Coordinates of C-alpha atoms in Angstrom, one line a residue:
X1 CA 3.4 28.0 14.8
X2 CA 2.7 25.6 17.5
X3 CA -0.3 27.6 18.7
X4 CA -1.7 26.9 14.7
X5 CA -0.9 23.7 14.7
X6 CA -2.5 22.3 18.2
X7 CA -5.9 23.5 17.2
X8 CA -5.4 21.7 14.1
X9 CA -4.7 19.0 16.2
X10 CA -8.5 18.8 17.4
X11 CA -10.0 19.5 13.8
X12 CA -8.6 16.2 12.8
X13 CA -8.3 14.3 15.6
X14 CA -9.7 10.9 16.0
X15 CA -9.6 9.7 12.4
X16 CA -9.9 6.1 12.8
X17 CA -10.5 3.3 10.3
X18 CA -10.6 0.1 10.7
X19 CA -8.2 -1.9 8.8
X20 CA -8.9 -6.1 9.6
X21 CA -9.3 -7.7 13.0
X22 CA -6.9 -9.8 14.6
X23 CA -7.4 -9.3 17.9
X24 CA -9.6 -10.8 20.7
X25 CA -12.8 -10.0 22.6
X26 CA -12.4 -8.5 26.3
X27 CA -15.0 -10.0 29.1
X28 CA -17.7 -8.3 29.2
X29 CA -17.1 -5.8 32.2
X30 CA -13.4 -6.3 32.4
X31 CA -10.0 -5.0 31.3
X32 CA -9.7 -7.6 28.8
X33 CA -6.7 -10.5 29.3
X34 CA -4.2 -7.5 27.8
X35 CA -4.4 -5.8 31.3
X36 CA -2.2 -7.9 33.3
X37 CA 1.3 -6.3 31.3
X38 CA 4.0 -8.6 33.6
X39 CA 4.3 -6.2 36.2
X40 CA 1.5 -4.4 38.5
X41 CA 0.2 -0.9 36.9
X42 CA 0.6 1.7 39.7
X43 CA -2.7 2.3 42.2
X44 CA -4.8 4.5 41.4
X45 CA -4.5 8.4 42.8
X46 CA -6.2 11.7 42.6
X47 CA -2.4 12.6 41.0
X48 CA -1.5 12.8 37.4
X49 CA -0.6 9.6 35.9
X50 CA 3.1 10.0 34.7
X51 CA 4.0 11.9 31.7
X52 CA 5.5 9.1 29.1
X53 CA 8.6 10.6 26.4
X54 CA 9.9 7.9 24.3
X55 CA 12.8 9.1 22.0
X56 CA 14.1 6.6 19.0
X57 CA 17.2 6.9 16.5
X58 CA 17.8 5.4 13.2
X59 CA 20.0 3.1 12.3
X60 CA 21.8 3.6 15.4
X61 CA 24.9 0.9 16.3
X62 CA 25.0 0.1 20.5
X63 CA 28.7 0.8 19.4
X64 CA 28.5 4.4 19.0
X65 CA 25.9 4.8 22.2
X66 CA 28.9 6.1 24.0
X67 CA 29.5 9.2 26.5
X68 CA 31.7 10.8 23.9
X69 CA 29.5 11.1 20.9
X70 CA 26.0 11.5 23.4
X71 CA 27.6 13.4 26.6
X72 CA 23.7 15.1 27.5
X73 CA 22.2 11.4 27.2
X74 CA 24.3 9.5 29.4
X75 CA 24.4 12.3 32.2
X76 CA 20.7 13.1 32.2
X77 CA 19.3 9.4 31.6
X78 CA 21.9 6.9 31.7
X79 CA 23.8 8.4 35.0
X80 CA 20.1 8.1 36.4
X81 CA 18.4 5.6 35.0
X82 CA 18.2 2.4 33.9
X83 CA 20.9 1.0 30.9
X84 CA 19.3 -2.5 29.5
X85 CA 22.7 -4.5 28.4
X86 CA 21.2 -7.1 26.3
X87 CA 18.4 -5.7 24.5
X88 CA 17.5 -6.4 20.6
X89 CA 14.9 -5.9 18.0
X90 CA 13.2 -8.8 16.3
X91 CA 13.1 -8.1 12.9
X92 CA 16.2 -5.5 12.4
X93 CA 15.2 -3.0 9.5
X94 CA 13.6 0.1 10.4
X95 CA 9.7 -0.3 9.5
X96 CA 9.5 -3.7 11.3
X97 CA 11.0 -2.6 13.9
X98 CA 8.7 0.8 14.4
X99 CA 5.6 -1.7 13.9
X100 CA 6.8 -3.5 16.8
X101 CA 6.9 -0.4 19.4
X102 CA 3.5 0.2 18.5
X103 CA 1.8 -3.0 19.0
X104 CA 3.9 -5.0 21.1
X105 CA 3.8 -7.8 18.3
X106 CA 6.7 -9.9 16.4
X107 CA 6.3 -9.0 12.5
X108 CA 4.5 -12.0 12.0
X109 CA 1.2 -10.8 14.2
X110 CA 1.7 -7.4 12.8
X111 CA 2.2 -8.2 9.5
X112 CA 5.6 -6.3 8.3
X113 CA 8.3 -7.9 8.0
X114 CA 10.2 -5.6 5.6
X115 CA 10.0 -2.0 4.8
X116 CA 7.9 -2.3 1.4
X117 CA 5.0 -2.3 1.2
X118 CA 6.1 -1.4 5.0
X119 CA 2.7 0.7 6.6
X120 CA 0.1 -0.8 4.3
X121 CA 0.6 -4.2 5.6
X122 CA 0.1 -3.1 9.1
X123 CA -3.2 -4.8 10.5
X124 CA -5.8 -3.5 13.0
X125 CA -4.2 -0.1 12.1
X126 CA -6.5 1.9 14.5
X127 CA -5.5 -0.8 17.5
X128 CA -1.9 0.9 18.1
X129 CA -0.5 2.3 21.6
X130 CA -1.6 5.9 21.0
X131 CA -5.2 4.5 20.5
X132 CA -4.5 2.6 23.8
X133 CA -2.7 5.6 25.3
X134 CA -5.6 7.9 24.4
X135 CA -8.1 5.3 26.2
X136 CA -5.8 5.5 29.5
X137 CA -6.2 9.2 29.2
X138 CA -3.4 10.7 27.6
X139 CA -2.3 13.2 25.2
X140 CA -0.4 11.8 22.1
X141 CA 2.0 13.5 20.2
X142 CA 4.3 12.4 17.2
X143 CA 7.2 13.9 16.2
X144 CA 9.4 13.1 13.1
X145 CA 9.3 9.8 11.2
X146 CA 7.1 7.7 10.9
X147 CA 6.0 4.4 9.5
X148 CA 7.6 3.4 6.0
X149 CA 5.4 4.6 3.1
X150 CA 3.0 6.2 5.4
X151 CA 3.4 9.3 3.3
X152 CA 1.8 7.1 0.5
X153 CA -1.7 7.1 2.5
X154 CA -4.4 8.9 1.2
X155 CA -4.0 12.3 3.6
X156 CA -0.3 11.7 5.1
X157 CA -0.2 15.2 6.6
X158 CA -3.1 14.1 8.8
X159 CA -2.6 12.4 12.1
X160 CA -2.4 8.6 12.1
X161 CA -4.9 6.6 14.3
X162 CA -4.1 7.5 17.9
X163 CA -2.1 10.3 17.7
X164 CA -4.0 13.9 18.6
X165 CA -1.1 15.8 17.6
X166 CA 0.9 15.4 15.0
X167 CA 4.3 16.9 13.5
X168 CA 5.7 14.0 11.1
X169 CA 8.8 14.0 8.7
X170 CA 7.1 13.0 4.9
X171 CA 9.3 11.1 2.3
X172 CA 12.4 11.1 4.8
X173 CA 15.3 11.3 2.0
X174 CA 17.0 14.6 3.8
X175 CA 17.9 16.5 6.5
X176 CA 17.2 19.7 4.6
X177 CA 14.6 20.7 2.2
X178 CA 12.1 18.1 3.2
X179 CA 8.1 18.0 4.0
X180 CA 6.5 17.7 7.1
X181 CA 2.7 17.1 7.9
X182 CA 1.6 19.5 10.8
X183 CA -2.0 18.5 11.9
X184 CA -3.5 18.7 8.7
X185 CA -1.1 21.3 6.6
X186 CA 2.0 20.4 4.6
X187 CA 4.8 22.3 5.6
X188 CA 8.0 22.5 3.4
X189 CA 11.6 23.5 5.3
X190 CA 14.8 24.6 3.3
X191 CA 18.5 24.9 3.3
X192 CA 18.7 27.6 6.1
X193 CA 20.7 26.4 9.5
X194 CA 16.9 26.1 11.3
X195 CA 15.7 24.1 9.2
X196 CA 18.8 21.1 10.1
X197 CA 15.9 18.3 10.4
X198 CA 17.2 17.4 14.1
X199 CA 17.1 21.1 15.0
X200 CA 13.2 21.3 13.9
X201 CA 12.3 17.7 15.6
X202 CA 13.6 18.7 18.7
X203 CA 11.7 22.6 18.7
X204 CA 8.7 21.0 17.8
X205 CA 9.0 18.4 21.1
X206 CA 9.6 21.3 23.4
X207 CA 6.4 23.4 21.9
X208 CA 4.4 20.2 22.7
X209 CA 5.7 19.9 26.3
X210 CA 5.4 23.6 26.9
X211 CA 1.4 23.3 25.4
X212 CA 0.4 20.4 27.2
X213 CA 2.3 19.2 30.1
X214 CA 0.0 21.9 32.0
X215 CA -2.9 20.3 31.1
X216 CA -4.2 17.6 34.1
X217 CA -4.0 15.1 31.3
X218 CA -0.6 13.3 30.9
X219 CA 1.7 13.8 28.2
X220 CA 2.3 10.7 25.9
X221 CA 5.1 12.2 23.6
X222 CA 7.1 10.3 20.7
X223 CA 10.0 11.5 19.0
X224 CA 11.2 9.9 16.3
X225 CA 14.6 11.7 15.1
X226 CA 16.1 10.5 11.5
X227 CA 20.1 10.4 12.2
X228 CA 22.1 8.8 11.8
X229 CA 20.5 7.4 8.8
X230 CA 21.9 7.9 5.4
X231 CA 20.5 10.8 3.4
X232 CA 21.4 14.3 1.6
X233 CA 22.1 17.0 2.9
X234 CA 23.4 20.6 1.7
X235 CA 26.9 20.8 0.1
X236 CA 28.9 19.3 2.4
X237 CA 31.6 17.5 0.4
X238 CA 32.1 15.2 4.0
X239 CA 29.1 13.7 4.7
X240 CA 27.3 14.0 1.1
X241 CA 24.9 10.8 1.1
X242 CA 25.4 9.9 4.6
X243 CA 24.5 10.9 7.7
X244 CA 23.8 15.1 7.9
X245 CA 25.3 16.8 11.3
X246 CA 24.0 19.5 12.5
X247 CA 25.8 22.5 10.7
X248 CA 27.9 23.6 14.3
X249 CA 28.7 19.5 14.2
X250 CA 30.1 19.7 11.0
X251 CA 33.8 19.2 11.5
X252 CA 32.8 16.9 14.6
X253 CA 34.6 13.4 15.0
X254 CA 36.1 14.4 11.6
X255 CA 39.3 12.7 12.8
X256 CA 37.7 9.5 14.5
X257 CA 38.7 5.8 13.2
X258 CA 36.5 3.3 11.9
X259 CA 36.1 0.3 14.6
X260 CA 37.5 -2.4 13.0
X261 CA 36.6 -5.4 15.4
X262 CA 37.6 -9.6 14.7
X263 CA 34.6 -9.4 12.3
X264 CA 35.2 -6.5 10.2
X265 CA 36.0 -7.3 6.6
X266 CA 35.9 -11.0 7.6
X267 CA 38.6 -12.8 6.1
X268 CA 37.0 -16.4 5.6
X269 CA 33.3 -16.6 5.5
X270 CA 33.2 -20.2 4.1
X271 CA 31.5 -21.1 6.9
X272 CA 28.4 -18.2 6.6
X273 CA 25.4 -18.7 4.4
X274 CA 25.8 -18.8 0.2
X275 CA 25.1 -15.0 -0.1
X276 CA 27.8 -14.1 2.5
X277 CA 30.0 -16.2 0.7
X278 CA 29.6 -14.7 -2.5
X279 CA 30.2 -10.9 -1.0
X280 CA 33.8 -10.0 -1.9
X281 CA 36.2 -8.7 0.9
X282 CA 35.6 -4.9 1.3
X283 CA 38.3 -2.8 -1.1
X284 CA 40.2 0.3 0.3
X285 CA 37.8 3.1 -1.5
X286 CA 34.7 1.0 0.0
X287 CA 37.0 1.2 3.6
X288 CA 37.4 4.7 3.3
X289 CA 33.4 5.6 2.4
X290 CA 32.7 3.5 5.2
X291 CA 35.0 5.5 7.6
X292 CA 33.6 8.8 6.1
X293 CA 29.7 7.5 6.8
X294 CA 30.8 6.5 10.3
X295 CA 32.4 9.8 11.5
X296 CA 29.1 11.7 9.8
X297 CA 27.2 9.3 11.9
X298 CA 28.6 10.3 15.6
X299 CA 28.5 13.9 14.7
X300 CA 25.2 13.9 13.2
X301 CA 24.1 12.1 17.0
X302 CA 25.2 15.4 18.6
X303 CA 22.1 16.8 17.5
X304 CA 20.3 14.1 18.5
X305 CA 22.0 14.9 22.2
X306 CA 21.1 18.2 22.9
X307 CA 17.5 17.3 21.8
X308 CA 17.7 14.7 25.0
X309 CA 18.9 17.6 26.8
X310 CA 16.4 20.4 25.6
X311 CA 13.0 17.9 26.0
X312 CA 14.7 17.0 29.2
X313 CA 14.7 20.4 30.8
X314 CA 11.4 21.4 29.3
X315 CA 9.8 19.1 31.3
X316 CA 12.3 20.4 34.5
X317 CA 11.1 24.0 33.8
X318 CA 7.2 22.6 34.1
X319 CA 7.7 20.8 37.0
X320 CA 7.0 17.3 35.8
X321 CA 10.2 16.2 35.2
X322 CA 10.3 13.5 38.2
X323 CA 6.9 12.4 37.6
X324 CA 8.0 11.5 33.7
X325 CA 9.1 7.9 32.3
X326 CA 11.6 8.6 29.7
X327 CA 12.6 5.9 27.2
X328 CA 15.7 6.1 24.8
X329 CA 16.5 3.2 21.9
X330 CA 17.4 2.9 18.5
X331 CA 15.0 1.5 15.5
X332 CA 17.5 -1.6 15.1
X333 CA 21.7 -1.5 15.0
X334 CA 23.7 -1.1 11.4
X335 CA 26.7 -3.2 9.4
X336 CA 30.2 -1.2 9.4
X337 CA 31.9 -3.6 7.2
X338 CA 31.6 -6.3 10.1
X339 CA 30.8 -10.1 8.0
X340 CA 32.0 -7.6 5.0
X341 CA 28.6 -6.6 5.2
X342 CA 29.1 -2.5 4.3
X343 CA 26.2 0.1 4.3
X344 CA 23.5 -3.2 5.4
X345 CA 20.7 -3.7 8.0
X346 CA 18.5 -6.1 7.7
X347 CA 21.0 -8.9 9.0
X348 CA 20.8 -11.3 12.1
X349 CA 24.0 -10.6 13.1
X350 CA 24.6 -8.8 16.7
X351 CA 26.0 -5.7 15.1
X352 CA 22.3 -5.6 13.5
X353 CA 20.0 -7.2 16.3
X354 CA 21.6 -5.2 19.3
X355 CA 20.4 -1.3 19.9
X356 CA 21.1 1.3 23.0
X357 CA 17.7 0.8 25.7
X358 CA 17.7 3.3 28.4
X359 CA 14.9 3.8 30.7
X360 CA 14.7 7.2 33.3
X361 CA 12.0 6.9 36.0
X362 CA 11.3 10.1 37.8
X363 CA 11.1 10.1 41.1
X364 CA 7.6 11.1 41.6
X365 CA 6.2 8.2 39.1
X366 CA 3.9 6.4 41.7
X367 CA 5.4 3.3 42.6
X368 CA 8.9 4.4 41.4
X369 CA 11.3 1.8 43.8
X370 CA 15.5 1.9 43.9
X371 CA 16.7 2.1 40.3
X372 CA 18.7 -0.3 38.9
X373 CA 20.9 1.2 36.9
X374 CA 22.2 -2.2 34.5
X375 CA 19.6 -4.4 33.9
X376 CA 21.4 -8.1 31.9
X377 CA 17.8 -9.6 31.5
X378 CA 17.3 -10.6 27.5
X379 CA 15.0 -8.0 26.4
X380 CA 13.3 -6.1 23.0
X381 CA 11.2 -4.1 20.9
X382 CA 8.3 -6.3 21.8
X383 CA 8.3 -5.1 25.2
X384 CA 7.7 -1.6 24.8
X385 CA 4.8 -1.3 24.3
X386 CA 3.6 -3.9 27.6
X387 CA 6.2 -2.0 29.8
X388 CA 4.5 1.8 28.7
X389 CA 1.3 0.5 29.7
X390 CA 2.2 -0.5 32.7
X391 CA 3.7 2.6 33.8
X392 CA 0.6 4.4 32.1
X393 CA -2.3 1.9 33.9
X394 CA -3.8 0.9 30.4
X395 CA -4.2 -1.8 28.2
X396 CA -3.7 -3.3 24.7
X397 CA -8.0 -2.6 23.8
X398 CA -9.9 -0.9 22.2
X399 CA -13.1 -0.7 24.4
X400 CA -13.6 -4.2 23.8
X401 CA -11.6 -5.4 21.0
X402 CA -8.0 -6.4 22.5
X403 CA -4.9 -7.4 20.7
X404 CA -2.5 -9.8 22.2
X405 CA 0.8 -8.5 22.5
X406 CA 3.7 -10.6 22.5
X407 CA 5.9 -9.2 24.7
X408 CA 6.4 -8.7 28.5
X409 CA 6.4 -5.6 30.4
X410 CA 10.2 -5.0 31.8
X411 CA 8.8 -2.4 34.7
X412 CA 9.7 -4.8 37.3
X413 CA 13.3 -5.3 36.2
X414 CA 13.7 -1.6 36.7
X415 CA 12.0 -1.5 40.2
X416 CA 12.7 -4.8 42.1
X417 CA 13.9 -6.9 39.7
X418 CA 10.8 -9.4 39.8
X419 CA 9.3 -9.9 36.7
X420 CA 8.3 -12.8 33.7
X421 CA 11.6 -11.9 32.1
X422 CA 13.8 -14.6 32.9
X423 CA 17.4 -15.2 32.3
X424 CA 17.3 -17.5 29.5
X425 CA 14.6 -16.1 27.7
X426 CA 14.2 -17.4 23.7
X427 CA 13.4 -14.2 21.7
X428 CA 12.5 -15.1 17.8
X429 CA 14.2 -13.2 15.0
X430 CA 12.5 -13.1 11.6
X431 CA 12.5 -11.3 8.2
X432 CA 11.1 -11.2 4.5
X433 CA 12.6 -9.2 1.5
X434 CA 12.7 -9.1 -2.0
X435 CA 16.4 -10.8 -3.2
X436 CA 19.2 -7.9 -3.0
X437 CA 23.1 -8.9 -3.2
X438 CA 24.5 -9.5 -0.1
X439 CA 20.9 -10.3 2.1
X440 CA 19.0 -13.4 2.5
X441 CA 15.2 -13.4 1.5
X442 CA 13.9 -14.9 4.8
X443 CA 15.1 -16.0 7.8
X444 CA 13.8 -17.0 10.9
X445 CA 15.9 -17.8 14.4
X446 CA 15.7 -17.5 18.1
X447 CA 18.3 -15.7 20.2
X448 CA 19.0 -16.5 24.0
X449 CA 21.6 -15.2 26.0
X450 CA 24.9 -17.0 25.0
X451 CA 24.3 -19.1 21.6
X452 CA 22.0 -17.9 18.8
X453 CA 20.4 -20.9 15.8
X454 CA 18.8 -19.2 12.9
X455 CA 17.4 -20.6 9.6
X456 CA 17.5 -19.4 6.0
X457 CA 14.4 -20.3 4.4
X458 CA 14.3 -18.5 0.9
X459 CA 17.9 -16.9 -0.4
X460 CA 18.5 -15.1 -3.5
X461 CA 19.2 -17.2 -6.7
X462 CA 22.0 -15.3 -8.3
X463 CA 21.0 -17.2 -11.5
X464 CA 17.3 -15.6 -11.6
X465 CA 17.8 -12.9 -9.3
X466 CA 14.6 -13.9 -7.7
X467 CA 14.4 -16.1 -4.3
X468 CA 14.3 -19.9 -4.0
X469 CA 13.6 -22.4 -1.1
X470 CA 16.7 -22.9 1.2
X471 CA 17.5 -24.8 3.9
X472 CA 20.9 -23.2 5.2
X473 CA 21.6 -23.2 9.0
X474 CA 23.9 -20.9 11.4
X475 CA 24.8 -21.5 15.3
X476 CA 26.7 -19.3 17.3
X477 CA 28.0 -19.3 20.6
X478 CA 28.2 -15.8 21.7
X479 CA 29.9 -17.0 24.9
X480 CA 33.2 -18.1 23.2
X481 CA 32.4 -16.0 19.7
X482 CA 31.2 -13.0 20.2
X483 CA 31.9 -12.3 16.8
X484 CA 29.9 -14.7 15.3
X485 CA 33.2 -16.3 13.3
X486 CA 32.7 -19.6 13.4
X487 CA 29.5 -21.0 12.3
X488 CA 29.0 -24.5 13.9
X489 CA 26.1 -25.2 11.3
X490 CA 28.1 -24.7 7.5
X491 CA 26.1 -25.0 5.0
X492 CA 28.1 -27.6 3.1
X493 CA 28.1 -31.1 4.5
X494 CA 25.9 -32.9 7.2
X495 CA 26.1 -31.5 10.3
X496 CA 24.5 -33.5 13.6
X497 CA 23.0 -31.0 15.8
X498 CA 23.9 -31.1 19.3
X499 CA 21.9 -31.0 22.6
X500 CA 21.9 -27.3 22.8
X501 CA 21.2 -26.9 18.8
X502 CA 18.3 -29.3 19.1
X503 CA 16.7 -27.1 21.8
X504 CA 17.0 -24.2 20.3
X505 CA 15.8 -25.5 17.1
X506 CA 12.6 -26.7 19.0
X507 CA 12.1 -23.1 20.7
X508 CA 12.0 -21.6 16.8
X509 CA 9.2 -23.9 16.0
X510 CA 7.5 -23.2 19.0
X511 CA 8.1 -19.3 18.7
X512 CA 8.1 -18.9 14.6
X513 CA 4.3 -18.7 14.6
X514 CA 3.5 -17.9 18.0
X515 CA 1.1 -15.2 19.9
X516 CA 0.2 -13.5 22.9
X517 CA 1.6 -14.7 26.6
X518 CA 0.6 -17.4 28.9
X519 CA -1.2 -16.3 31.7
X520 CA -2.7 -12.9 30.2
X521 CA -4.5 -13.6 26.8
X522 CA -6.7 -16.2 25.3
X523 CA -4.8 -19.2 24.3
X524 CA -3.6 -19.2 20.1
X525 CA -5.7 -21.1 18.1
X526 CA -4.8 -23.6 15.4
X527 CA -2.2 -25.3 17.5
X528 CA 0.0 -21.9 17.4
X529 CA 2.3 -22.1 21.0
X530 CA 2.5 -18.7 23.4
X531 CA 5.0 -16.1 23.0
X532 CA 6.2 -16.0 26.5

């Protein structure tokens, strides 16, 4: 098929339209201010630039990121590469969070901040990192899911802006019997064994690597696997509306017990935020579903591992596999009955904002320096984007239409350890949504290392069930409560704020509407602050 598909690929490729402008104008002449990325891009050579392979979960906890449930991952990237200990996304819900990696933007520049409308409220839609990869040179390929609601664009089984090939999951409700859109053609897969979504995602990787890494033009290859998120399956009484495993993984982890850290099933919230406080404490039938999603969740990952290990040693058998950057992370982390929060996202809490970042640098990528292999610097989804250019010697324009990412490229950390990334780093946290039980409507906070201060701005109304103006505060050392069990903020009574409070407080104002990064792009206008 993949012979089909790839010219395809070049019947439909280049489909741009322009969707709003928020971005900046370049010099004329220049790079634009988007070219300095944190870090210096590699010198020019008469070599290939390095092959770039960026492969995302969904819904995946930092929890189960262990050498157990992923044994191919942590030999073949984390035993030599780079593990990121403290990184998070900024808004933690999976269209967000996607919208992020490909424009380097908190939700607010973006515009998503929840997953409905989710893609339609993406701006500058033809300004995303395959359009910028394409412009450095590269070949782009997608693979699996996409941007929430895409599928409800005019033509969803055509490629997206930026992307020259393109083999995306459509209405993503099942790991069998499910649509994809190849290049142009709607394909439908079944109920047999190859058609376990995981099993096809991975294939269609390897076809891509085997048809273009070749070519003299570099490889810019995204795959986007759907587990261990919830969904149906075949009839497997185990994991029916949960996470799928791949039918040899079936009876896998079957045996495994739930975590049940200090905050699971949290015995006095009085101190959270109204809608945590009206959440009852989990029952024992809600325990046990929870148990059953969670064991589905680290077998339906073992999937997800040989893919590592099978787009891993297509790139070995082409010879490129030391001059490839490979990047591995999760879409944002997931509630296990933690803050009796069961089945959630969405959340500020750690067990939401903190996801598995693992970054491989082969040998041969030019300027590739001693690894480090732990890297404690505060960093997220924000950065992708910066740190892919960098290794890929591009920029965040358009020829001369840039936009202003908000992140900072962590190349350096890798390398030398030099870069703008510095140990106390603020990093803003922010969400909208409709009211639901058991979420807030809007939130906004920022996260350093050792003490998070967030604030609930709009909550649900259980009275209306519609959302009303709030003002309900939470601080958290993560030094001494790691769990997040005491809140020094409650919501009832007057609390004074303390010296720390107060200055964290001041970074959310200064980050809650900010853009861009000092030094590199044009400064915000309308009194709006940088983002780093």
């Amino acid at each position: 098929m993949l012979g089909v598909v790839a010219a395809a690929a070049l019947a439909v490729g280049g489909l741009f339209a322009l969707q709003g402008d928020e971005g900046f104008t370049a010099a004329p002449g220049s790079n634009g201010p988007a070219a300095d990325l944190g870090s210096s891009a590699p010198a020019a050579s008469d070599r290939k630039n390095p092959n770039i392979v960026v492969i995302s979960t969904d819904d995946q906890t930092l929890e189960s990121f262990t050498r157990e449930t992923m044994p191919k991952t942590h030999e073949l990237l984390v035993d030599e590469g780079t593990t990121f200990t403290d990184s998070i996304v900024v808004t933690p819900v999976c269209c967000p969070s996607r919208a992020t990696y490909l424009t380097g933007q908190y939700g607010h520049n973006h515009g998503i901040l929840t997953n409905n409308p989710g893609y339609p409220d993406l701006r500058r839609k033809d300004s995303v990192l395959p359009a910028w990869m394409q412009q450095a040179g590269y070949r782009t390929v997608h693979v699996g899911k996409y941007l929430n609601n895409w599928s409800e664009t005019k033509h969803p089984e055509r490629p997206a802006p930026g992307w020259d090939d393109w083999r995306t999951e459509l209405n993503p409700h099942g790991y069998y019997n499910y649509p994809m859109g190849i290049n142009g053609e709607l394909v439908e897969f079944g109920e047999e064994d190859s058609d376990y979504l995981s099993t096809v995602l991975t294939d269609e990787s390897v076809g891509a690597i085997e048809t273009y890494v070749p070519d003299r033009r570099p490889l810019f290859l995204t795959t986007d696997y759907f587990a261990p998120h919830n969904a149906r399956g075949r009839k497997d009484p185990r994991c029916r509306a949960a996470p799928i495993p791949a039918p040899e993984d079936e009876e896998l982890f079957e045996d495994e017990a739930l975590p049940r850290p200090k905050a699971f099933n949290e015995r006095n919230v009085r101190d959270k935020p109204s809608f945590i406080q009206a959440l009852p404490r989990l029952n024992k039938p809600q325990r046990r579903k929870l148990e059953k999603r969670y064991t589905c969740a680290l077998a339906s990952l073992r999937g997800v591992d040989r893919g590592v290990e099978a787009i891993y040693e297509a790139l070995e058998a082409e010879g490129e596999l030391e001059n490839t950057v490979f990047m591995f992370w999760s879409d944002n982390g997931y509630f296990n009955g933690e803050h009796r929060l069961a089945n959630k996202k969405q959340l500020h809490y750690e067990e939401g904002l903190r996801i598995p970042l693992v970054v491989r640098v082969g040998s041969e990528v030019e300027g590739a320096r001693t690894l480090r292999s732990r890297v404690g610097r505060p960093v997220a989804n924000i950065d992708l984007a910066p740190t892919i250019l960098d290794y890929a010697g591009g920029d965040a324009c358009r020829g001369s239409r840039c936009r202003a990412m908000d992140g900072l490229s962590f190349r350096g950390l890798i390398d030398d350890g030099r870069s703008q990334i510095g140990k106390r780093r603020p990093l803003l946290v922010e969400f909208e949504n409709k009211p639901r039980s058991g979420f807030t409507c809007a939130y906004e906070g920022v996260r350093v290392p050792g003490a998070f201060y967030v604030e609930h701005v709009s909550i649900p109304d259980p009275d209306t069930n519609d959302c009303r103006r709030a003002s309900e505060r939470e601080y958290y050392d993560l030094d001494s409560d790691p769990h997040q069990l005491n809140n020094a903020l409650p919501p009832r009574g007057k609390v004074r704020l303390n010296r720390e409070q107060r200055r964290l407080r001041r970074k959310l104002n200064r980050l809650r509407d900010c853009r861009g990064v000092r030094g590199r792009d044009p400064k915000p206008g309308g009194g709006r602050s940088f983002c780093g």
